[in-house]
Tab-separated table of C-alpha atoms in Angstrom:
chain	number	residue	atom	x	y	z
I	1	LYS	CA	-19.993	1.102	-30.644
I	2	HIS	CA	-23.667	0.910	-31.515
I	3	ASN	CA	-24.763	-2.624	-30.776
I	4	LYS	CA	-28.439	-3.639	-30.642
I	5	ASN	CA	-27.450	-6.996	-29.209
I	6	PHE	CA	-25.578	-5.509	-26.245
I	7	ARG	CA	-27.069	-7.296	-23.236
I	8	ASP	CA	-28.072	-5.363	-20.137
I	9	ASN	CA	-26.459	-7.860	-17.789
I	10	SER	CA	-23.052	-8.131	-19.422
I	11	ILE	CA	-19.944	-6.028	-19.938
I	12	PRO	CA	-17.505	-7.129	-22.648
I	13	LYS	CA	-14.436	-8.824	-21.213
I	14	GLU	CA	-12.093	-6.629	-23.259
I	15	CYS	CA	-13.570	-3.513	-21.576
I	16	THR	CA	-12.835	-4.695	-18.056
I	17	GLU	CA	-9.369	-5.907	-19.023
I	18	GLY	CA	-8.624	-2.601	-20.720
I	19	VAL	CA	-9.702	-0.653	-17.649
I	20	GLN	CA	-7.497	-2.744	-15.384
I	21	ARG	CA	-4.516	-2.314	-17.692
I	22	ALA	CA	-5.060	1.450	-17.702
I	23	ILE	CA	-5.351	2.038	-13.963
I	24	GLY	CA	-3.803	-1.080	-12.439
I	25	LYS	CA	-5.283	-3.175	-9.684
I	26	PRO	CA	-7.176	-0.852	-7.303
I	27	SER	CA	-6.785	-1.010	-3.544
I	28	GLY	CA	-10.529	-1.050	-3.017
I	29	SER	CA	-13.206	-2.969	-4.836
I	30	MET	CA	-13.673	-1.744	-8.379
I	31	ALA	CA	-17.119	-1.319	-9.771
I	32	ILE	CA	-17.495	-1.013	-13.520
I	33	THR	CA	-21.006	0.131	-14.177
I	34	ARG	CA	-22.753	0.663	-17.466
I	35	LYS	CA	-25.462	3.056	-18.527
I	36	ILE	CA	-27.352	2.644	-21.781
I	37	LYS	CA	-28.670	5.806	-23.398
I	38	LYS	CA	-31.727	5.893	-25.625
I	39	ASN	CA	-29.555	5.607	-28.726
I	40	ASN	CA	-28.171	2.299	-27.388
I	41	TYR	CA	-24.630	3.608	-27.053
I	42	ALA	CA	-22.817	1.997	-24.135
I	43	ILE	CA	-21.070	4.324	-21.735
I	44	ILE	CA	-18.595	2.627	-19.443
I	45	THR	CA	-18.154	4.429	-16.133
I	46	ILE	CA	-15.162	3.522	-14.002
I	47	ALA	CA	-15.223	4.010	-10.255
I	48	ILE	CA	-13.514	2.747	-7.146
I	49	SER	CA	-15.848	1.902	-4.290
I	50	LYS	CA	-15.039	3.590	-1.023
I	51	ILE	CA	-16.894	3.781	2.257
I	52	GLY	CA	-19.513	6.493	1.954
I	53	GLY	CA	-19.597	6.703	-1.807
I	54	ILE	CA	-17.738	6.431	-5.078
I	55	ILE	CA	-14.729	8.443	-6.124
I	56	THR	CA	-13.261	8.943	-9.563
I	57	MET	CA	-10.073	7.405	-10.914
I	58	PRO	CA	-6.899	8.258	-8.936
I	59	SER	CA	-5.244	11.547	-9.836
I	60	GLU	CA	-1.699	11.726	-11.155
I	61	LEU	CA	-0.509	12.790	-7.687
I	62	GLU	CA	-2.295	9.844	-6.054
I	63	ARG	CA	-0.712	7.447	-8.523
I	64	PHE	CA	2.665	9.039	-7.767
I	65	ASN	CA	2.165	8.418	-4.029
I	66	GLU	CA	1.168	4.798	-4.647
I	67	ARG	CA	4.253	4.253	-6.797
I	68	MET	CA	6.487	5.810	-4.160
I	69	GLN	CA	4.992	3.638	-1.405
I	70	ALA	CA	5.491	0.522	-3.524
I	71	PHE	CA	9.153	1.429	-4.072
I	72	PHE	CA	10.033	2.176	-0.445
I	73	ALA	CA	7.961	-0.530	1.296
I	74	PRO	CA	10.545	-3.346	0.908
I	75	LEU	CA	13.671	-1.236	1.525
I	76	TRP	CA	13.784	-1.542	5.309
I	77	PRO	CA	12.555	-5.055	6.200
I	78	GLY	CA	11.793	-5.518	9.877
I	79	GLU	CA	11.852	-1.783	10.560
I	80	GLU	CA	8.838	0.470	10.960
I	81	LYS	CA	9.517	3.397	8.668
I	82	PRO	CA	6.128	4.661	7.465
I	83	LEU	CA	6.116	7.212	4.686
I	84	VAL	CA	4.684	10.611	5.550
I	85	LEU	CA	3.303	11.843	2.245
I	86	GLY	CA	2.695	15.406	1.168
I	87	GLU	CA	-0.773	16.847	1.634
I	88	GLY	CA	-2.884	19.885	0.861
I	89	CYS	CA	-3.809	21.644	-2.351
I	90	GLY	CA	-2.125	19.621	-5.086
I	91	ASP	CA	-3.127	21.839	-8.003
I	92	ARG	CA	-1.048	25.025	-8.387
I	93	PRO	CA	-1.180	26.172	-4.745
I	94	PRO	CA	0.214	29.609	-3.847
I	95	VAL	CA	2.869	27.906	-1.692
I	96	MET	CA	4.515	24.501	-1.501
I	97	LEU	CA	6.226	24.323	1.886
I	98	ILE	CA	9.147	21.887	2.032
I	99	GLY	CA	10.683	20.729	5.291
I	100	GLU	CA	13.567	18.414	6.051
I	101	ALA	CA	11.874	15.204	7.246
I	102	PRO	CA	9.028	14.121	9.524
I	103	GLY	CA	9.547	13.904	13.257
I	104	GLU	CA	8.047	11.550	15.824
I	105	GLN	CA	4.537	13.007	15.818
I	106	GLU	CA	4.399	13.135	12.029
I	107	ALA	CA	5.549	9.514	11.725
I	108	MET	CA	2.912	8.409	14.236
I	109	SER	CA	0.078	10.310	12.591
I	110	GLY	CA	1.179	9.861	8.975
I	111	ARG	CA	0.777	13.604	8.352
I	112	PRO	CA	3.422	16.288	7.789
I	113	PHE	CA	3.790	19.268	10.107
I	114	VAL	CA	1.780	18.197	13.135
I	115	GLY	CA	2.668	18.403	16.836
I	116	LYS	CA	5.393	21.005	17.500
I	117	ALA	CA	5.943	21.421	13.767
I	118	GLY	CA	2.207	22.055	13.407
I	119	LYS	CA	2.387	24.937	15.882
I	120	ASN	CA	5.204	26.467	13.850
I	121	LEU	CA	3.094	26.011	10.731
I	122	ASP	CA	0.161	27.814	12.374
I	123	GLY	CA	2.346	30.852	12.976
I	124	PHE	CA	3.617	30.687	9.401
I	125	LEU	CA	0.077	30.576	8.010
I	126	THR	CA	-1.127	33.397	10.249
I	127	VAL	CA	1.472	35.800	8.874
I	128	LEU	CA	0.745	34.755	5.280
I	129	GLN	CA	-3.027	34.940	5.864
I	130	LEU	CA	-3.507	31.448	4.435
I	131	ASN	CA	-5.159	28.264	5.651
I	132	ARG	CA	-3.482	24.875	5.809
I	133	GLU	CA	-5.715	23.523	3.039
I	134	ASP	CA	-4.691	26.429	0.762
I	135	ILE	CA	-1.078	25.265	0.474
I	136	TYR	CA	0.777	22.012	-0.215
I	137	ILE	CA	3.055	20.653	2.503
I	138	SER	CA	5.816	18.091	2.107
I	139	ASN	CA	9.327	17.073	3.165
I	140	VAL	CA	12.483	16.180	1.276
I	141	VAL	CA	12.782	12.839	3.081
I	142	LYS	CA	9.466	11.174	3.825
I	143	ILE	CA	10.522	8.813	6.618
I	144	ARG	CA	11.606	9.812	10.099
I	145	PRO	CA	15.430	9.666	10.316
I	146	THR	CA	16.367	8.486	13.809
I	147	LYS	CA	19.352	7.744	16.006
I	148	VAL	CA	19.541	5.695	19.201
I	149	SER	CA	21.535	6.883	22.208
I	150	GLU	CA	23.608	4.648	24.458
I	151	LYS	CA	20.664	4.613	26.850
I	152	GLY	CA	18.359	3.411	24.083
I	153	ARG	CA	16.569	6.703	23.551
I	154	VAL	CA	15.323	7.259	20.000
I	155	SER	CA	15.569	10.801	18.645
I	156	ASN	CA	15.504	12.664	15.336
I	157	ARG	CA	18.597	13.258	13.231
I	158	THR	CA	19.478	15.007	9.994
I	159	PRO	CA	18.854	12.838	6.905
I	160	ASN	CA	21.973	11.057	5.654
I	161	ARG	CA	23.313	10.950	2.082
I	162	GLU	CA	21.623	7.661	1.263
I	163	GLU	CA	18.213	8.935	2.371
I	164	LEU	CA	18.642	12.180	0.455
I	165	ALA	CA	19.728	10.319	-2.684
I	166	LEU	CA	16.684	8.032	-2.465
I	167	PHE	CA	14.056	10.679	-1.772
I	168	THR	CA	15.190	13.816	-3.619
I	169	PRO	CA	14.221	12.542	-7.110
I	170	TYR	CA	10.712	11.903	-5.791
I	171	LEU	CA	10.548	15.428	-4.355
I	172	LEU	CA	11.462	16.874	-7.760
I	173	GLU	CA	8.731	14.823	-9.424
I	174	GLU	CA	6.267	15.879	-6.717
I	175	ILE	CA	7.007	19.565	-7.364
I	176	LEU	CA	6.443	19.147	-11.094
I	177	LEU	CA	3.115	17.438	-10.429
I	178	VAL	CA	1.883	20.030	-7.918
I	179	GLN	CA	3.112	23.062	-9.922
I	180	PRO	CA	3.206	25.513	-6.984
I	181	LYS	CA	3.403	29.245	-7.601
I	182	MET	CA	6.090	29.530	-4.908
I	183	LEU	CA	8.436	27.022	-3.261
I	184	VAL	CA	9.229	27.798	0.377
I	185	THR	CA	12.083	25.822	1.911
I	186	LEU	CA	12.774	25.456	5.624
I	187	GLY	CA	16.430	25.112	6.566
I	188	ASN	CA	19.492	23.891	4.691
I	189	THR	CA	18.366	20.364	3.817
I	190	ALA	CA	15.413	21.483	1.691
I	191	LEU	CA	17.457	24.344	0.222
I	192	HIS	CA	20.307	22.010	-0.791
I	193	ALA	CA	17.872	19.576	-2.408
I	194	LEU	CA	16.738	22.289	-4.822
I	195	LEU	CA	19.686	24.680	-5.209
I	196	GLY	CA	22.670	22.456	-4.449
I	197	ALA	CA	24.972	22.016	-1.484
I	198	LYS	CA	26.858	25.265	-2.125
I	199	SER	CA	23.749	27.276	-1.271
I	200	THR	CA	23.454	28.179	2.398
I	201	ILE	CA	20.452	29.405	4.332
I	202	GLY	CA	22.549	32.255	5.757
I	203	ALA	CA	23.172	33.633	2.279
I	204	CYS	CA	19.814	32.787	0.703
I	205	HIS	CA	17.164	33.470	3.348
I	206	GLY	CA	14.541	36.117	2.680
I	207	GLN	CA	15.193	36.263	-1.070
I	208	VAL	CA	13.229	35.156	-4.106
I	209	LEU	CA	15.482	32.773	-6.015
I	210	THR	CA	14.851	30.427	-8.929
I	211	ALA	CA	14.904	26.641	-8.645
I	212	HIS	CA	15.296	24.634	-11.844
I	213	VAL	CA	13.482	21.357	-11.233
I	214	GLN	CA	14.085	18.547	-13.678
I	215	THR	CA	13.339	14.836	-13.983
I	216	ASP	CA	13.800	12.435	-16.886
I	217	LYS	CA	10.435	13.410	-18.363
I	218	ARG	CA	9.681	16.957	-17.247
I	219	ALA	CA	11.315	20.205	-16.193
I	220	GLY	CA	10.329	23.618	-14.925
I	221	ASP	CA	11.551	26.764	-13.168
I	222	PHE	CA	9.936	27.833	-9.903
I	223	PRO	CA	10.409	30.879	-7.656
I	224	LEU	CA	11.901	29.801	-4.333
I	225	PHE	CA	11.868	31.628	-1.007
I	226	ALA	CA	14.247	30.261	1.637
I	227	LEU	CA	13.472	30.446	5.357
I	228	TYR	CA	15.426	29.397	8.403
I	229	HIS	CA	14.094	26.218	9.942
I	230	PRO	CA	11.856	27.184	12.899
I	231	ALA	CA	13.732	24.687	15.106
I	232	SER	CA	16.938	26.688	14.624
I	233	ILE	CA	15.349	29.610	16.447
I	234	ILE	CA	15.169	27.511	19.619
I	235	TYR	CA	18.968	27.237	19.651
I	236	ASN	CA	19.645	30.749	18.397
I	237	GLN	CA	17.188	33.367	19.646
I	238	LYS	CA	18.903	36.029	17.528
I	239	LEU	CA	17.259	34.401	14.489
I	240	LYS	CA	13.743	35.038	15.807
I	241	ASP	CA	13.531	38.585	14.450
I	242	VAL	CA	15.224	37.545	11.194
I	243	TYR	CA	12.716	34.726	10.678
I	244	GLN	CA	9.762	37.027	11.392
I	245	ALA	CA	11.075	39.686	8.998
I	246	ASP	CA	11.533	37.040	6.292
I	247	LEU	CA	7.951	35.873	6.794
I	248	GLU	CA	6.670	39.431	6.408
I	249	ARG	CA	8.664	39.783	3.186
I	250	LEU	CA	7.259	36.480	1.894
I	251	HIS	CA	3.752	37.747	2.611
I	252	SER	CA	4.458	40.882	0.556
I	253	VAL	CA	5.873	38.807	-2.312
I	254	LEU	CA	2.835	36.510	-2.388
I	255	ALA	CA	0.411	39.441	-2.210
I	256	ALA	CA	2.104	40.994	-5.251
I	257	GLN	CA	1.815	37.843	-7.390
């Protein structure tokens, strides 16, 4: 409000408290700066200080990630199970690629689809004539599911029911936030999360299907294109040509959108 007595060196307490209630306690230092125009109206500018500059308030997707991290952090005390969050274009990308779960390299780097999975992704992007930053990449389960052999060797495993039950609701919310033009699932785990356990990759691959995605607050229908998981090709070379043909069909579908 217009206030001739508004002092240059003060910001009303109710303003700062209101800002903190609105956005919560920031991870970095919060700077609330004020600019006074010639007409003496006070404009409150909110920013979070980061190294190298100032960024705007967190986006809805960033707040979603923070909420997810806060929920999962205390679930496995004494165990290192870092979350590997989705990344890429979070605003209506042409494709949201959904895998099963991060592997060793992804868990170490904190990024999805790196290492061997990253090489598979490169081939995927080459056929679709897209760049990594053009699409959004995520997994159903965002921790690395592991098993330990009798010799003490740690290796990947398929996510169990508990992990799927914990993470799938967050995936649905993530999809509704990102609003992709096309969902692309890799393998049965991602397919089941969106179309149900009765759907199989053998019956659904290479087709444009519809996924109804719903949470308590939002809902939406999205086209879904199912692909075999690239890892399955290693164990069944007969799938190599099928996978390549499906990729070519996906490229045609995207080009026609």
